[in-house]
C-alpha angles and dihedrals in degrees: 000000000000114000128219121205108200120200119215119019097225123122091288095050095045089044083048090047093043088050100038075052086052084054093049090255130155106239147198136178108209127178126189118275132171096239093045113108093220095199087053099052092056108044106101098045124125094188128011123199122201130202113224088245088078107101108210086205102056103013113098088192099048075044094053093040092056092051091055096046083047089060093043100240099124134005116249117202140161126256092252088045087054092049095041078057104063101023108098102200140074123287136220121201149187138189143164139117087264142034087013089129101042084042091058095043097051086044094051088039091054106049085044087065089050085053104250123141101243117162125189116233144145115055095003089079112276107080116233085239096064094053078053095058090038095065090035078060099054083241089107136046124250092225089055111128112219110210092194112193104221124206121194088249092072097043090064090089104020101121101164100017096142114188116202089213128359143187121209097190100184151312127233128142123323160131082002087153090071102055125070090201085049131205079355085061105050094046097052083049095052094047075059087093103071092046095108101026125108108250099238084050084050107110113200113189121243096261095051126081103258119206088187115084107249115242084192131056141164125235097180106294098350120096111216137206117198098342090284114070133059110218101175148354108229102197081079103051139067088261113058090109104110091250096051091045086062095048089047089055093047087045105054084036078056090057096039084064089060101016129075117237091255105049083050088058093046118121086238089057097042090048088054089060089058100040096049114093130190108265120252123289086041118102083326121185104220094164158328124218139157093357089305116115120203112206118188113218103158096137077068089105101155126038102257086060089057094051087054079064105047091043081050100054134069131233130355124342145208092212114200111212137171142092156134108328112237088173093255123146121268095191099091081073091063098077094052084062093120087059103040092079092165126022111196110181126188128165138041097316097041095109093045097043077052086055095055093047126093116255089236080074122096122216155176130210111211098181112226094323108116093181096049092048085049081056103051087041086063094041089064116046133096146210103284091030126104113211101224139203106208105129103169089218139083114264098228093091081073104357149049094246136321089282092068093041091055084046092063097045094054099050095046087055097046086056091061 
């Protein structure tokens, strides 16, 4: 019996062990420790499968795995690699620094509508290897369409993941920390994910360079396919903010790739579009009291996601800021300084986020409190103001995810 070794017991290693069980094959779920001897635990592994929480720099077991795949005495894949693997069907992805999940979510929502069976998976929370052992267990269709979000963690050992079509939406600063070749690095690791796509099926976002030639356009409000016809006008939808103009247009390119034009153009189709709205922790209206509006943005994990929001939202804002460092650059937030009209920073990266302002900002270190920088946030604004969450930085240095992070601001700000 082959044995797999899984690094990192996360949902993507649980979903990787449930579906290696379904194979028949031995299997064991380690994490790092001080007192492991990480050339010892893997060495009798005939695959290893690591989560994309695993971090190559830092991590002695991803380390002692490489050295033995380098070796070839075993084969060391991701997570997404392992579930690619035994998934039959065609793929849809998405990747970028930025608008990967909403993406996901519009592309899955609209072919949906077309009635196709899409499901979201991969970094959007269900592991592409769950919807595997999903269909090995007769719990899944075989004609379901996976639209797998991608981050540039689980393309770091992805050697055959074959997309049938793919969308790369932009790259900007992020998770530099992660990479020795630094910003160079993540980017060649996120064009990965073209490596095994056929070039017409390649999606480049509007803010990238495309090769390809583009199916959709925008001409102001109106949405455009091939230049003739009008699919939608986007003043009267959910997604008429620049960045979620972009992901529209990489999600219906996305279905262009599967759909035929006229089911595109169908009424189904185009009433998905309206009725679809962002996801939370995204732009989120909390509240609005006293002429002060509180606005929720904590999927705003780099800085050029923070500045979608600032160039998305109207007036003066308090702006909250701080987070986990993953070495990116602040500077992109000092333009916006006559809009900034309060900076209150909280968290690991807090003195280095101050370094990057302009000096005409005011602002506020609250230490690691979150509570206490929501507080003074609120403290500080004034009728005409959002409060906004938008902290340019990952949540792990105080929470579980961004998703904890964006609870606890909303409720703080609903007892006011």
């Amino acid at each position: 019996m082959q044995h797999c070794l899984i690094l990192g017991g996360g949902l993507s290693g649980k979903a990787a062990e449930r579906l290696a069980a379904s194979l028949g094959f031995s299997t064991a779920i380690l994490s790092d420790s001080p007192d492991l001897d990480a050339d010892a635990a893997v060495a009798k592994a005939d695959l290893i499968v690591t989560s994309p929480g695993m971090k190559p720099l830092v991590s002695p077991l991803w380390q002692a795995a490489m050295r033995r795949a380098e070796k070839g005495q075993c084969e060391f894949i991701s997570e997404l690699e392992f579930g690619f693997r035994h998934w039959p069907g065609r793929v849809l992805a998405i990747t970028g620094t930025n608008g990967k999940t909403t993406t996901t979510e519009l592309t899955a929502a609209l072919l949906s509508a077309a009635g196709v069976e899409a499901r979201t998976a991969g970094n959007i929370g269900l592991p592409l290897s769950e919807l595997a052992a999903d269909l090995r267990e007769g719990k899944l269709s075989p004609d379901a369409l996976p639209v797998v979000e991608v981050s540039s963690f689980q393309l770091e050992r992805s050697d055959t993941f074959a997309p049938f079509a793919a969308a790369l939406l932009n790259l900007e600063s992020d998770h530099v920390d992660r990479y020795a070749g630094g910003f160079e690095e993540y980017v060649a690791v996120k064009k990965r994910i073209f490596d095994r796509v056929a070039p017409e099926n390649r999606v480049y976002g509007l803010s990238m360079d495309s090769p390809v030639p583009r199916r959709v356009t925008l001409y102001g409000d109106a949405l455009m396919i091939d230049e003739e016809e009008v699919l939608i006008d986007l003043g009267n939808t959910a997604l008429s903010a620049p960045h979620n103009r972009e992901n529209l247009a990489a999600a219906v390119e996305l279905c262009l790739r599967v759909l035929p034009l006229d089911t595109v153009l169908s009424p189904e189709f185009r009433l998905a579009i309206h009725t679809f709205h962002p996801g939370r922790h995204r732009q989120e209206l909390v509240r609005e009291k006293d002429g002060i509006r509180y606005v929720n943005d904590s999927k705003a994990t780099n800085p050029t996601s923070t500045v979608a929001a600032l160039r998305s939202i109207p007036g003066t804002v308090v702006l909250l800021l701080g987070g986990l460092d993953k070495e990116m650059d602040f500077s992109p937030l000092a333009p916006f300084a006559d809009r900034i009209r309060f900076a209150v920073l909280y968290g690991e990266c807090r003195a280095k986020i101050a370094a990057a302002l302009p000096d005409s900002i005011p602002t506020a270190d609250c230490g690691m409190e979150f509570e206490r920088a929501i507080q003074t946030a609120c403290e500080h604004a004034r009728p005409g103001d959002t409060v906004l969450l938008a902290p340019a930085c990952a949540s792990m240095d105080l929470f579980r995810d961004y998703k904890e992070r964006g609870d606890r601001f909303t409720a703080f700000v609903k007892q006011l």
